[in-house]
Coordinates of C-alpha atoms in Angstrom, one line a residue:
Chain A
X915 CA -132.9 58.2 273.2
X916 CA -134.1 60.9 275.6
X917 CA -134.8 63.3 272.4
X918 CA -136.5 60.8 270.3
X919 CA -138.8 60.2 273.9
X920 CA -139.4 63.7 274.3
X921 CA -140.6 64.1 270.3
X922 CA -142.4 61.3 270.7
X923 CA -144.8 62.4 273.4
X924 CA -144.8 66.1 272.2
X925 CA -146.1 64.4 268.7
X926 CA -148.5 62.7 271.2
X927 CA -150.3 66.0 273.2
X928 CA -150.2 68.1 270.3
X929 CA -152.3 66.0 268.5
X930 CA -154.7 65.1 270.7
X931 CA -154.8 68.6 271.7
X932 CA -155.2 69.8 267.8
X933 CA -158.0 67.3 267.4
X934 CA -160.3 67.8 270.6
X935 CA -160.0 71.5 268.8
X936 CA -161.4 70.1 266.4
X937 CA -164.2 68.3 267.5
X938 CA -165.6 71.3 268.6
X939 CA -165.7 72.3 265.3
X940 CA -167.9 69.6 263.7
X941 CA -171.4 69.5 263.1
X942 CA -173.8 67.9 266.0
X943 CA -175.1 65.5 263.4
X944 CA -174.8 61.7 262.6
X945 CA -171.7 62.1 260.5
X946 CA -169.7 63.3 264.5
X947 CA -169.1 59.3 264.9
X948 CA -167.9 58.7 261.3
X949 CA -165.4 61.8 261.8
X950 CA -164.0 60.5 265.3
X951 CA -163.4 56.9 264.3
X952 CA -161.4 58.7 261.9
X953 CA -159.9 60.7 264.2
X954 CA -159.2 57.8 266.3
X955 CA -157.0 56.1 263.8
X956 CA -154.8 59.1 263.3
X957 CA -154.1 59.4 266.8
X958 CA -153.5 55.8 266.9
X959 CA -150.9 56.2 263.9
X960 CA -149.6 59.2 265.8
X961 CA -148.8 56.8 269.0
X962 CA -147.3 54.1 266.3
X963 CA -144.9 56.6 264.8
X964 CA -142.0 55.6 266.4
X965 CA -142.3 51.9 266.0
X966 CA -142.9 52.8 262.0
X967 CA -140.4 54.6 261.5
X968 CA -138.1 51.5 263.0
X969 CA -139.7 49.4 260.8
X970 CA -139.8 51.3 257.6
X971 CA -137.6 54.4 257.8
X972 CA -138.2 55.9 254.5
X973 CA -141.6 57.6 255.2
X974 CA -143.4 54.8 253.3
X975 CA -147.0 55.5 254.9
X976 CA -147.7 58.2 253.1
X977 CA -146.9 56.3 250.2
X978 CA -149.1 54.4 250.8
X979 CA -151.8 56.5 251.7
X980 CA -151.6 57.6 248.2
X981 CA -150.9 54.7 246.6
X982 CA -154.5 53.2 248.1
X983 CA -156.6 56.6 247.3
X984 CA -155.0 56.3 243.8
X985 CA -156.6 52.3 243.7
X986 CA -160.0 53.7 245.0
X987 CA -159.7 56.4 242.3
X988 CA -158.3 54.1 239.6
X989 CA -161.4 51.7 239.7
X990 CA -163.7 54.4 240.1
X991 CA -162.4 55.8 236.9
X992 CA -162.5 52.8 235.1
X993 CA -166.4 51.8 236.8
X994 CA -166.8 55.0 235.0
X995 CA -165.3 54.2 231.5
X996 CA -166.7 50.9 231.3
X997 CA -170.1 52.5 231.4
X998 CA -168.8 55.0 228.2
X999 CA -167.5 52.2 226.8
X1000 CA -170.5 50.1 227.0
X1001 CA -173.1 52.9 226.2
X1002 CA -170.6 53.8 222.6
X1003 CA -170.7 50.3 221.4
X1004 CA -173.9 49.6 221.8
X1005 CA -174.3 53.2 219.5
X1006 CA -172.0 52.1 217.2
X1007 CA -173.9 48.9 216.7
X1008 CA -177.5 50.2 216.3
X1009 CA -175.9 53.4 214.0
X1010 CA -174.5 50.5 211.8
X1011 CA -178.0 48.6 211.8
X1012 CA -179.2 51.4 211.2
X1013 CA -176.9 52.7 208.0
X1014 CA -177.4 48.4 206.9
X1015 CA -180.9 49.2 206.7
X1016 CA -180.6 52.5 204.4
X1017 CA -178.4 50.7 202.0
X1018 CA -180.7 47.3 201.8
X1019 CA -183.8 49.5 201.4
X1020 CA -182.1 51.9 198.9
X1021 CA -180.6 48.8 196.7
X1022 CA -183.8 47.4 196.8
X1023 CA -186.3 50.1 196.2
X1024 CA -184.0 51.8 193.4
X1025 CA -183.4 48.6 191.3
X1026 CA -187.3 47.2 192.0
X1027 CA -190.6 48.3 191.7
X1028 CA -191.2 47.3 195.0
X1029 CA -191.4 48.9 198.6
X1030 CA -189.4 47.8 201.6
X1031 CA -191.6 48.2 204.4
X1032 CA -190.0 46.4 207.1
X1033 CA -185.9 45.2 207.5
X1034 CA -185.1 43.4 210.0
X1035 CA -181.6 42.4 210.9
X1036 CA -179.3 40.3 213.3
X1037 CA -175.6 40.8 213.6
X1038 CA -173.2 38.7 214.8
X1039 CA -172.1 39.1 218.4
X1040 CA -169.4 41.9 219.0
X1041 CA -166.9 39.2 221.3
X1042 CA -166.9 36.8 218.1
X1043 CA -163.6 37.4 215.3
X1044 CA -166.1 38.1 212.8
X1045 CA -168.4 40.8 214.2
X1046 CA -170.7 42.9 212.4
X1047 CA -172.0 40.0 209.7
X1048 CA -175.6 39.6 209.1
X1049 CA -176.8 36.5 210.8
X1050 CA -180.5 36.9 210.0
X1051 CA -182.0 39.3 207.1
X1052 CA -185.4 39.8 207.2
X1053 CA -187.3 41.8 204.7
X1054 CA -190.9 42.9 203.6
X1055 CA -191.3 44.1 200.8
X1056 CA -195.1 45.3 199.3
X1057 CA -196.0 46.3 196.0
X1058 CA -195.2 49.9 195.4
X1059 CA -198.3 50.5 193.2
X1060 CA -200.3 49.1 196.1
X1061 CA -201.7 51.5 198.8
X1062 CA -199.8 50.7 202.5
X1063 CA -203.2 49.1 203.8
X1064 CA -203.5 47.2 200.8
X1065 CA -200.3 45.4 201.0
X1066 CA -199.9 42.3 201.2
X1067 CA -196.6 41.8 203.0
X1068 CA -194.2 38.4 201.9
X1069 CA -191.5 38.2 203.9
X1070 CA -187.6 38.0 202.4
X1071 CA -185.8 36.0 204.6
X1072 CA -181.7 34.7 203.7
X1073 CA -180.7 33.0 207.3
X1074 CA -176.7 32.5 207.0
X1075 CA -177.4 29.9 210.3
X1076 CA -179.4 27.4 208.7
X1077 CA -177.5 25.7 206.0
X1078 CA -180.0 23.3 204.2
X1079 CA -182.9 25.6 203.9
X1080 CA -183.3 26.2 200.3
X1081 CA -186.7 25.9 199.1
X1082 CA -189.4 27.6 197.3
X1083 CA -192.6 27.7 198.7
X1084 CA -194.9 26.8 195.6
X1085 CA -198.1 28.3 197.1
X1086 CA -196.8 31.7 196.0
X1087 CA -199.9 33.2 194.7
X1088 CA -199.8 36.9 195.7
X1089 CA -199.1 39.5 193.2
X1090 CA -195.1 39.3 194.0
X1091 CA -193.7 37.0 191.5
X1092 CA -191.5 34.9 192.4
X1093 CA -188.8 35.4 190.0
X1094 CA -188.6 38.8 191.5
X1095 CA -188.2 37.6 194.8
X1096 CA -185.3 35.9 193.8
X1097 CA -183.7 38.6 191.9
X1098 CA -184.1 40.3 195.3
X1099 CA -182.9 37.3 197.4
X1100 CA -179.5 37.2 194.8
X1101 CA -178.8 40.9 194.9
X1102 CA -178.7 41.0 198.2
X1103 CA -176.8 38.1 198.9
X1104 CA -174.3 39.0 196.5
X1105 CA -173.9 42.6 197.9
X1106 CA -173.3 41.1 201.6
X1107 CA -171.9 38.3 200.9
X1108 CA -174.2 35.6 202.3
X1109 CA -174.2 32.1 200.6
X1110 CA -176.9 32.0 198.3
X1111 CA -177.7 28.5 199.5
X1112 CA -179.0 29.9 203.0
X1113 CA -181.4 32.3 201.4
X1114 CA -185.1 31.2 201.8
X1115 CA -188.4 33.2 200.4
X1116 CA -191.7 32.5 202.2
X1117 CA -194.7 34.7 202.3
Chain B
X1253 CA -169.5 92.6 268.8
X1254 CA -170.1 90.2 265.9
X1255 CA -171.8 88.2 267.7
X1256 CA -174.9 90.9 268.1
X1257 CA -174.4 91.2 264.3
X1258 CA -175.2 87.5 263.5
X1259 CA -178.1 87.1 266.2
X1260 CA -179.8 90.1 265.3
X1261 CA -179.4 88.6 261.7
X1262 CA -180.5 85.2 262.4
X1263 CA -184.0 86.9 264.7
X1264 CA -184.4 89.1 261.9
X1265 CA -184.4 86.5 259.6
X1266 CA -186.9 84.0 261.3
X1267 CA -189.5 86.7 262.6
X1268 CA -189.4 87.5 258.8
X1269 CA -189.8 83.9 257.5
X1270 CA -192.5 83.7 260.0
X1271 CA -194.7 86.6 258.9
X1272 CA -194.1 86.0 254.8
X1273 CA -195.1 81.8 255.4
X1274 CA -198.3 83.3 256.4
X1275 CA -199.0 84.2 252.9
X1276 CA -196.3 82.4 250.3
X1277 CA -195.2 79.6 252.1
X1278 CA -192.8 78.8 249.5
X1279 CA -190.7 81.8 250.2
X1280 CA -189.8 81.3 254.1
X1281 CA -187.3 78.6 252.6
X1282 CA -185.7 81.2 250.4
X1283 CA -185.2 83.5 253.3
X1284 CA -184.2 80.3 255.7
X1285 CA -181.3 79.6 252.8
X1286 CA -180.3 83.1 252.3
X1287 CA -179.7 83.4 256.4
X1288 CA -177.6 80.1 256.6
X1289 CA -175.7 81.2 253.5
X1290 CA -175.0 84.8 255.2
X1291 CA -174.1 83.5 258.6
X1292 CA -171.6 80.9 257.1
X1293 CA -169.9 83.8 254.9
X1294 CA -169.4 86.1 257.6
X1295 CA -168.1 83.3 259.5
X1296 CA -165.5 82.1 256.9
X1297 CA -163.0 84.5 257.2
X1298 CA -162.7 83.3 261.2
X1299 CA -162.4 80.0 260.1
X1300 CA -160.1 79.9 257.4
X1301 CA -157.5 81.7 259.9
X1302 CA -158.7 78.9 262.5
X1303 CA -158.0 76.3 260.1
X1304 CA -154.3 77.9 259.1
X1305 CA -153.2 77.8 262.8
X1306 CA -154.0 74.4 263.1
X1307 CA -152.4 73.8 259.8
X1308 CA -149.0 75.7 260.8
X1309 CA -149.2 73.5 264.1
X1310 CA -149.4 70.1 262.2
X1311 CA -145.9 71.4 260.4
X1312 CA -144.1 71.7 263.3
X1313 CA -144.9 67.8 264.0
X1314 CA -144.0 64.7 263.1
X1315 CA -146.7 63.8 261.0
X1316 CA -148.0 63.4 257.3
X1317 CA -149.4 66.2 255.9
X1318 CA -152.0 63.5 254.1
X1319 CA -153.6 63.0 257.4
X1320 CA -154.3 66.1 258.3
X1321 CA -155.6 67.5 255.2
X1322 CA -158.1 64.5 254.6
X1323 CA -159.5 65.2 257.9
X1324 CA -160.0 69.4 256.9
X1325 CA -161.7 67.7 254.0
X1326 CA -163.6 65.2 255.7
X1327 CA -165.3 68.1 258.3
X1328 CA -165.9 69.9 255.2
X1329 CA -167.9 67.5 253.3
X1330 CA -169.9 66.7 257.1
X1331 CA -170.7 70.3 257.4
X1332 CA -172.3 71.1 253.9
X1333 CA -174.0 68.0 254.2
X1334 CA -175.3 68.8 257.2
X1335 CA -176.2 72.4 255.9
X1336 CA -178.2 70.9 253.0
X1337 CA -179.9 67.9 255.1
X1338 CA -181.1 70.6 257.2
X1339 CA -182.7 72.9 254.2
X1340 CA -184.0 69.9 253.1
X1341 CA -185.4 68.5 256.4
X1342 CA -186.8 72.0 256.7
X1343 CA -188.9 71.8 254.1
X1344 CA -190.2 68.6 255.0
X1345 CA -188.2 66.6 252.3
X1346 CA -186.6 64.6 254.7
X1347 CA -186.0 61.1 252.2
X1348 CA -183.7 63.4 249.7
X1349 CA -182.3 65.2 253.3
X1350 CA -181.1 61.3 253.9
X1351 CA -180.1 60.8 250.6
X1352 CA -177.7 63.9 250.9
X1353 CA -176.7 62.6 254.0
X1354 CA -175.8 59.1 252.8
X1355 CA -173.7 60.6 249.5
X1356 CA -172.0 62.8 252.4
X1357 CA -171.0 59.4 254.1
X1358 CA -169.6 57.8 251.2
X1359 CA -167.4 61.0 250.4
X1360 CA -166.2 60.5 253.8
X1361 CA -165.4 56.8 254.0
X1362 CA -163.6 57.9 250.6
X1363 CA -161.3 59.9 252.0
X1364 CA -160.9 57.7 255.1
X1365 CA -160.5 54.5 253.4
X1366 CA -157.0 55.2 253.1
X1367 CA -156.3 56.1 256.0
X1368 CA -157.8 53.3 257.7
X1369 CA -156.4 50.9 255.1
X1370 CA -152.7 52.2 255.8
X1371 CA -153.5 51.6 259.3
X1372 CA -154.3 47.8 258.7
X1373 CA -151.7 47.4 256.3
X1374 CA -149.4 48.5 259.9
X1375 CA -151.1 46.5 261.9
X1376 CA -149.8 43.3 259.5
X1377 CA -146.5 44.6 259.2
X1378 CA -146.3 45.3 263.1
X1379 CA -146.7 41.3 263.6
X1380 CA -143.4 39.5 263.5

């Protein structure tokens, strides 16, 4: 009993002693309050000792210690990876817009005399089962004999969302023809397979 | 006498900042920097024995070794802080010499976190 006194208060000066060394040795700066709350606690944990080591005598606060700076660390590493993670999908997506795009406009231009001008696309939302379907297709396409300024610019548009829209608009009087514009509209929503009953043309 | 060494150092190195601002502002900081980083190098040989005494001493007690190492690291991070607030402030940047000072905080309540959580966690256990 008498040794585990005499430990106990040797434990007790020697580390106040060590850390009022130590406090000589820190910076005259804001951070010196920081530094002796800290201090504080391990002098506190140094006056605790013997009533921890009664209650858990296998050394389990250093266990601890590490098992909490390996939390902090753990969810700073995975704050981290989140933000990769986020930042490569959203990559992945627009590169596979993007490669959509090249294919549409290729199909299109190589098996038309037309020119794609604009494509614009919506995908389905990554959370969903089926990701990566085209929602929305839009498409301008201008004569390829035309100059660019010249062009008049109708519109392609197969919607997969809106079921009953099916029509033809009759007042189709630019220089597209409108059995072209529905070779286009089929190709395409063979090649992707989008119900041909959700495709719509309008200028 | 080292310490003749490092104040004739540190005069030198201010009467010389003092004379070159006159002309190129720009480069009194460089000599200001190259000073500190000179002191602190012929210091650190002194301090690293410092530090291994107090290191040996913390052996011979009863006490985690995780304590006592977070706290070397923890006047570490306060002191290079400090050190670069101080450039900073010298220069008359002192929002990014706060800035340095508030990531300096944060590394520290990093490394103290623990500590101060195992403390709590203590605390609890201590209650019946």
């Amino acid at each position: 009993m008498i040794e585990i006194i005499k430990g106990w208060i040797i434990n007790i000066v020697t580390i106040i002693l060590i850390l009022s060394f130590l406090e000589i040795l820190l910076p005259d700066s804001k951070m010196k309050k920081y530094i002796n709350l800290i201090l504080g606690f391990i002098v506190m944990l140094v006056i605790l000792g013997p009533i921890i080591n009664v209650l858990n005598n296998n050394g389990e606060l250093q266990q601890d210690v590490f098992s909490i700076s390996g939390q902090l660390s753990k969810n700073e590493y995975a704050f981290i990876n989140s933000n990769i993670e986020n930042r490569q999908e959203e990559q992945l997506a627009s590169l596979y817009k993007e490669r959509i795009k090249q294919d549409i406009v290729y199909r299109v231009e190589s098996r038309y005399d037309v020119k794609v001008t604009e494509v614009y696309i919506e995908l389905e939302d990554s959370k969903k089962e089926e990701m990566g379907e085209i929602k929305k297709l839009e498409l301008s396409v201008g004569n390829k004999n035309y100059q660019l300024d010249e062009d008049t610019i109708p519109i392609v548009k197969i919607d997969v969302s809106n079921e009953d829209i099916n029509e033809i608009d009759s007042n189709d009087v630019d220089d597209m023809s409108v059995s072209l514009k529905k070779k286009i509209k089929e190709d395409i929503s063979n090649i992707y397979n989008i119900n041909e009953n959700n495709v719509e043309i309008m200028n | 006498m080292e310490i003749f060494k490092i104040v004739g150092l540190g005069i030198t190195a201010t009467l010389l900042a003092m004379i070159v601002k006159q002309y190129k502002p720009e480069y009194g900081v460089h000599i200001s920097i190259a000073a500190g980083v000179i002191i602190f190098l012929l210091m650190v040989s002194k301090l690293a024995s410092i530090l291994e005494v107090i290191y040996s001493l913390t052996d011979k007690l009863d006490m985690d070794a995780v304590y006592m190492k977070s706290i070397f690291k923890i006047i570490g991070i306060a002191y290079i802080s400090e050190f670069g607030s101080e450039v900073c402030r010298d220069c008359g940047e002192s929002s990014i010499a706060s800035k340095i000072e508030f990531a300096g905080k944060i590394l520290i309540m990093v490394l103290a976190l623990p500590i101060l959580l195992s403390v709590l966690n203590l605390i609890i256990k201590l209650m019946p």
